[in-house]
Coordinates of C-alpha atoms in Angstrom, one line a residue:
M1 CA -24.8 24.7 -51.2
T2 CA -24.7 28.4 -51.7
W3 CA -22.0 30.9 -51.6
A4 CA -21.6 32.4 -48.0
P5 CA -19.3 35.3 -47.0
F6 CA -17.3 33.5 -44.3
Y7 CA -15.1 36.5 -44.0
R8 CA -16.8 39.9 -43.9
G9 CA -14.1 42.3 -43.0
D10 CA -15.9 43.9 -40.1
G11 CA -13.9 42.5 -37.2
I12 CA -16.9 40.7 -35.7
E13 CA -16.4 37.2 -34.4
R14 CA -18.8 34.6 -35.9
P15 CA -18.1 30.8 -35.3
V16 CA -18.3 29.4 -38.8
T17 CA -17.8 25.9 -40.2
P18 CA -16.8 26.0 -43.8
P19 CA -18.6 23.7 -46.2
P20 CA -16.9 20.5 -47.4
A21 CA -13.7 21.1 -49.3
P22 CA -13.4 20.4 -53.1
P23 CA -12.5 16.7 -53.6
W24 CA -9.0 17.6 -54.8
R25 CA -8.3 19.6 -51.5
T26 CA -9.2 17.0 -48.9
F27 CA -6.6 15.9 -46.3
P28 CA -4.8 13.6 -45.9
R29 CA -4.4 14.0 -49.7
A30 CA -6.1 11.3 -51.6
S31 CA -4.9 9.8 -54.8
Q32 CA -6.7 11.2 -57.9
H33 CA -6.2 8.0 -60.0
H34 CA -9.9 7.5 -60.7
Q35 CA -10.4 11.2 -61.8
F36 CA -7.3 11.4 -64.0
Q37 CA -8.2 11.4 -67.8
P38 CA -5.1 10.5 -69.9
P39 CA -4.7 12.6 -73.1
P40 CA -4.4 10.8 -76.5
G41 CA -1.0 9.0 -76.8
L42 CA -0.2 8.9 -73.0
V43 CA -1.4 5.3 -72.6
E44 CA 1.0 4.1 -75.3
A45 CA 3.9 6.1 -73.8
V46 CA 3.3 4.5 -70.3
N47 CA 3.1 1.0 -71.9
A48 CA 6.4 1.6 -73.8
A49 CA 8.1 2.8 -70.5
V50 CA 6.8 -0.3 -68.6
L51 CA 7.8 -2.8 -71.4
L52 CA 11.2 -1.3 -71.9
R53 CA 12.0 -0.6 -68.3
R54 CA 12.7 3.1 -69.0
P55 CA 11.8 6.2 -67.1
L56 CA 8.8 8.2 -68.5
L57 CA 9.8 11.9 -68.9
L58 CA 6.5 14.0 -69.0
R59 CA 6.9 17.5 -70.3
G60 CA 4.3 20.4 -70.4
P61 CA 3.0 23.3 -68.3
A62 CA 2.4 23.1 -64.6
G63 CA -1.0 22.0 -63.5
F64 CA -1.8 19.7 -66.4
G65 CA -1.8 16.4 -64.3
K66 CA 1.7 15.1 -65.0
S67 CA 2.4 14.1 -61.4
T68 CA -1.0 12.2 -61.3
V69 CA 0.0 9.9 -64.1
V70 CA 2.2 7.8 -61.7
E71 CA -0.7 7.4 -59.3
Q72 CA -3.0 6.0 -61.8
V73 CA -0.3 3.6 -63.2
A74 CA 0.7 2.5 -59.7
H75 CA -3.0 1.8 -58.8
E76 CA -3.8 -0.1 -62.1
L77 CA -0.7 -2.2 -62.0
A78 CA -0.8 -2.7 -58.1
L79 CA 2.6 -1.3 -57.7
G80 CA 2.0 -0.1 -54.1
R81 CA 2.5 3.3 -52.6
V82 CA 4.1 5.9 -54.9
L83 CA 7.5 7.1 -53.7
R84 CA 8.1 10.9 -54.2
W85 CA 11.2 12.9 -54.8
Q86 CA 10.5 16.7 -55.1
V87 CA 13.5 18.2 -57.0
T88 CA 14.8 21.6 -56.2
S89 CA 17.8 23.6 -57.4
R90 CA 19.7 22.1 -54.3
S91 CA 18.8 18.5 -54.8
T92 CA 21.5 15.9 -55.3
L93 CA 21.7 12.3 -56.5
K94 CA 23.2 11.2 -53.0
E95 CA 20.1 12.6 -51.2
A96 CA 17.8 10.5 -53.6
L97 CA 19.8 7.4 -53.0
Y98 CA 20.4 7.6 -49.2
R99 CA 20.7 10.0 -46.2
Y100 CA 23.5 9.7 -43.7
D101 CA 23.5 11.8 -40.5
A102 CA 27.2 11.8 -39.7
L103 CA 26.9 14.7 -37.2
G104 CA 24.0 12.9 -35.3
R105 CA 26.2 9.7 -35.1
I106 CA 29.1 11.6 -33.7
H107 CA 26.9 13.4 -31.1
A108 CA 25.5 10.0 -30.1
Q109 CA 28.9 8.6 -29.7
N110 CA 30.0 11.5 -27.5
L111 CA 26.9 11.0 -25.3
R112 CA 27.8 7.3 -24.8
L113 CA 31.4 8.2 -23.9
A114 CA 30.1 10.7 -21.3
H115 CA 27.4 8.5 -19.7
A116 CA 28.3 4.9 -20.6
P117 CA 32.0 4.6 -21.3
S118 CA 31.7 0.7 -21.3
E119 CA 29.5 1.1 -24.5
A120 CA 31.9 3.3 -26.3
D121 CA 32.7 0.6 -28.8
R122 CA 29.0 0.0 -29.8
D123 CA 28.4 1.2 -33.4
D124 CA 24.9 2.3 -34.3
I125 CA 25.4 3.4 -37.8
A126 CA 22.0 1.9 -39.0
D127 CA 20.2 4.6 -36.7
F128 CA 21.7 7.4 -38.8
L129 CA 21.1 5.9 -42.2
Q130 CA 17.9 6.1 -44.4
L131 CA 17.4 5.2 -48.0
G132 CA 16.1 8.0 -50.1
P133 CA 13.1 7.8 -52.5
L134 CA 15.3 6.6 -55.5
G135 CA 17.3 4.2 -53.3
T136 CA 14.0 2.7 -51.9
A137 CA 12.6 2.4 -55.4
L138 CA 15.5 0.2 -56.5
L139 CA 14.9 -2.4 -53.7
P140 CA 13.4 -5.8 -54.5
T141 CA 9.8 -6.2 -53.5
E142 CA 8.0 -9.2 -52.0
S143 CA 5.5 -9.2 -54.8
G144 CA 8.2 -9.3 -57.4
R145 CA 6.6 -6.3 -59.1
P146 CA 8.5 -3.0 -59.5
R147 CA 8.0 0.0 -57.2
A148 CA 6.6 3.4 -58.6
L149 CA 8.6 6.6 -58.2
L150 CA 7.8 10.2 -59.0
I151 CA 10.7 12.5 -59.7
D152 CA 8.9 15.8 -59.8
E153 CA 10.0 18.9 -61.5
V154 CA 13.4 17.6 -62.6
D155 CA 13.9 20.7 -64.7
K156 CA 14.4 22.7 -61.5
S157 CA 17.5 20.8 -60.7
D158 CA 21.1 21.8 -60.8
M159 CA 22.5 21.5 -64.4
D160 CA 24.4 18.4 -63.4
L161 CA 21.7 16.3 -61.9
P162 CA 20.3 14.7 -65.1
S163 CA 23.7 13.5 -66.0
D164 CA 24.4 12.3 -62.5
L165 CA 21.3 10.1 -62.7
L166 CA 22.5 8.4 -65.8
D167 CA 24.5 5.6 -64.3
V168 CA 21.9 4.6 -61.7
L169 CA 19.1 4.6 -64.2
E170 CA 21.2 2.5 -66.6
R171 CA 22.7 -0.1 -64.1
G172 CA 19.9 -0.1 -61.5
E173 CA 22.2 -0.3 -58.6
F174 CA 24.4 1.9 -56.3
E175 CA 26.7 1.6 -53.4
I176 CA 26.5 3.2 -49.9
P177 CA 30.2 3.8 -49.1
E178 CA 29.7 4.2 -45.4
L179 CA 28.4 0.7 -45.3
A180 CA 30.9 -0.7 -47.8
R181 CA 33.6 0.3 -45.4
H182 CA 31.8 -1.0 -42.3
P183 CA 33.1 -4.2 -40.7
V184 CA 29.6 -5.6 -40.3
R185 CA 28.5 -7.0 -43.7
E186 CA 24.8 -6.9 -43.3
I187 CA 23.1 -3.8 -41.8
G188 CA 19.4 -3.0 -41.6
V189 CA 18.6 0.4 -43.2
R190 CA 15.3 2.3 -42.9
L191 CA 13.3 2.9 -46.0
W192 CA 12.1 6.2 -47.3
D193 CA 9.1 7.6 -45.7
S194 CA 8.6 4.4 -43.7
T195 CA 9.5 2.7 -40.4
E196 CA 10.3 -0.5 -42.3
T197 CA 13.9 -1.6 -42.7
T198 CA 15.8 -3.6 -45.2
A199 CA 19.0 -5.6 -44.9
V200 CA 21.8 -4.1 -47.0
H201 CA 24.6 -6.5 -47.8
N202 CA 28.1 -5.2 -48.3
G203 CA 26.9 -1.7 -48.7
R204 CA 25.3 -2.4 -52.1
I205 CA 21.7 -2.3 -53.4
S206 CA 20.8 -3.8 -56.7
C207 CA 17.3 -3.9 -58.2
R208 CA 15.6 -7.0 -59.7
E209 CA 12.8 -5.2 -61.5
F210 CA 13.6 -1.7 -62.6
P211 CA 11.1 0.7 -60.9
F212 CA 8.4 2.5 -62.9
I213 CA 9.8 6.0 -62.9
V214 CA 7.9 9.1 -64.0
L215 CA 10.0 12.3 -64.3
T216 CA 8.1 15.6 -64.8
S217 CA 9.3 18.8 -66.3
N218 CA 7.6 22.1 -66.8
D219 CA 9.9 22.8 -69.8
E220 CA 12.0 25.4 -68.0
R221 CA 15.3 24.0 -69.4
D222 CA 16.8 21.5 -71.9
F223 CA 18.3 18.2 -71.0
P224 CA 21.4 16.4 -72.3
E225 CA 20.9 14.1 -75.3
A226 CA 22.4 11.2 -73.2
F227 CA 19.7 11.7 -70.6
L228 CA 16.9 12.1 -73.2
R229 CA 17.8 8.9 -75.1
R230 CA 17.4 6.9 -71.9
C231 CA 13.8 8.1 -71.4
I232 CA 10.5 7.5 -73.1
R233 CA 9.4 11.1 -73.8
F234 CA 5.9 12.4 -73.9
T235 CA 4.7 16.0 -74.0
M236 CA 1.3 16.8 -72.5
P237 CA -0.9 18.3 -75.3
R238 CA -2.8 21.5 -75.1
P239 CA -6.3 20.7 -73.5
T240 CA -9.3 20.7 -75.9
V241 CA -12.9 21.4 -74.9
R242 CA -13.8 17.7 -75.0
M243 CA -10.7 16.9 -72.8
L244 CA -11.6 19.5 -70.2
E245 CA -15.2 18.4 -70.1
R246 CA -14.1 14.8 -69.3
I247 CA -11.8 16.2 -66.6
I248 CA -14.5 18.3 -64.9
S249 CA -17.0 15.6 -65.2
A250 CA -14.6 13.1 -63.4
H251 CA -14.1 15.5 -60.6
L252 CA -17.4 17.2 -60.2
G253 CA -19.8 14.9 -61.9
G254 CA -21.2 17.3 -64.6
T255 CA -20.3 20.0 -67.1
D256 CA -23.6 21.8 -67.8
A257 CA -22.6 24.9 -65.8
A258 CA -19.1 24.9 -67.1
S259 CA -19.3 25.2 -70.9
A260 CA -18.7 29.1 -71.0
L261 CA -15.8 28.8 -68.6
V262 CA -14.3 25.8 -70.6
G263 CA -14.6 27.7 -73.9
E264 CA -13.0 30.8 -72.4
F265 CA -10.2 28.7 -70.9
V266 CA -9.3 27.0 -74.1
E267 CA -9.4 30.3 -76.1
R268 CA -7.2 32.0 -73.7
I269 CA -4.5 29.1 -73.8
E270 CA -4.7 29.3 -77.7
Q271 CA -3.9 33.0 -77.4
G272 CA -0.7 32.2 -75.4
E273 CA -1.9 32.7 -71.9
R274 CA -0.4 30.4 -69.1
L275 CA -3.3 28.7 -67.1
A276 CA -3.4 25.5 -65.3
I277 CA -6.3 23.0 -65.3
D278 CA -6.7 23.1 -61.5
Q279 CA -7.5 26.9 -61.9
L280 CA -10.3 25.8 -64.1
L281 CA -11.5 23.3 -61.7
N282 CA -11.4 26.0 -58.8
A283 CA -13.5 28.4 -61.0
V284 CA -16.1 25.9 -61.9
Y285 CA -16.4 24.6 -58.3
V286 CA -17.0 28.1 -56.9
L287 CA -19.1 29.6 -59.8
R288 CA -21.4 26.7 -60.1
E289 CA -22.8 27.7 -56.7
T290 CA -25.9 29.8 -56.4
H291 CA -25.9 33.4 -55.2
V292 CA -22.2 34.1 -56.0
P293 CA -21.9 37.9 -55.9
D294 CA -19.9 39.6 -58.6
S295 CA -19.1 36.4 -60.5
A296 CA -16.9 38.2 -63.1
Q297 CA -14.6 39.3 -60.3
I298 CA -14.3 35.9 -58.9
R299 CA -13.7 34.5 -62.3
D300 CA -10.9 36.9 -63.0
L301 CA -9.4 36.2 -59.5
L302 CA -9.3 32.4 -60.1
L303 CA -8.3 32.5 -63.7
R304 CA -5.4 34.9 -63.7
D305 CA -2.6 34.3 -66.2
L306 CA 0.3 32.6 -64.4
A307 CA 2.8 34.6 -66.4
N308 CA 1.4 37.8 -64.8
D309 CA 1.8 38.9 -61.2

């Protein structure tokens, strides 16, 4: 495949079919568990977290593969589909455990009163409840193995969220107050990102096997000591030339045309620039093609320091 100017900036319509996408940009998104190359020490950290039933806190710059770790572990240990909770500054513990649409329930009740008064007493609370990613992760599984959960970018949370997580991570259980107060003792509740339901008894969910949890942090803040001591912590190391060559080979099947880019990438990181490994993959993917005009300009475009706009 050669570089082709799909867009030319002349306003002339040309039906164009782009070439196949890079393997890490195909949709639906495919797991990268085969391509991920764990750095030294990570395997031991994962095994410690699995053995001790503790969350694994991965720290390091963005774009170094932290979120891919859980995919590889879930695949190797046959833990099933990875549950994901993308943390923001507005995230709360409650939304991670369960979601309750109180307004939707009231609206449905009003519609029944208006159109079917005889059904006014029917209570459909289950239609307005759904377990969150953490709540689903705490459910028992048919296989008896734990579920896998990614809590991504926990350092972007409100200051109180890590402390709010402590009790649930320590006890492995939680209560849904709306169900605990409900006269029906067993109610089916929908799982996160699924059409499946599970029976919740007396409004309480308790895990049998603590889930394998990976929390990622881009080191944008510190965490309370009480939170840190409940986690197995691992900091992703700075990439070396050998490490990057392994990653490129896993994704693209060869590194011969990438040696200069890899060397430049490592040198710039050593000098304090903020770069992500996926930027390097993008650059290698494009610049290994033939007939790329002004490759220096393309390289600068794809390998811009993340700390500079």
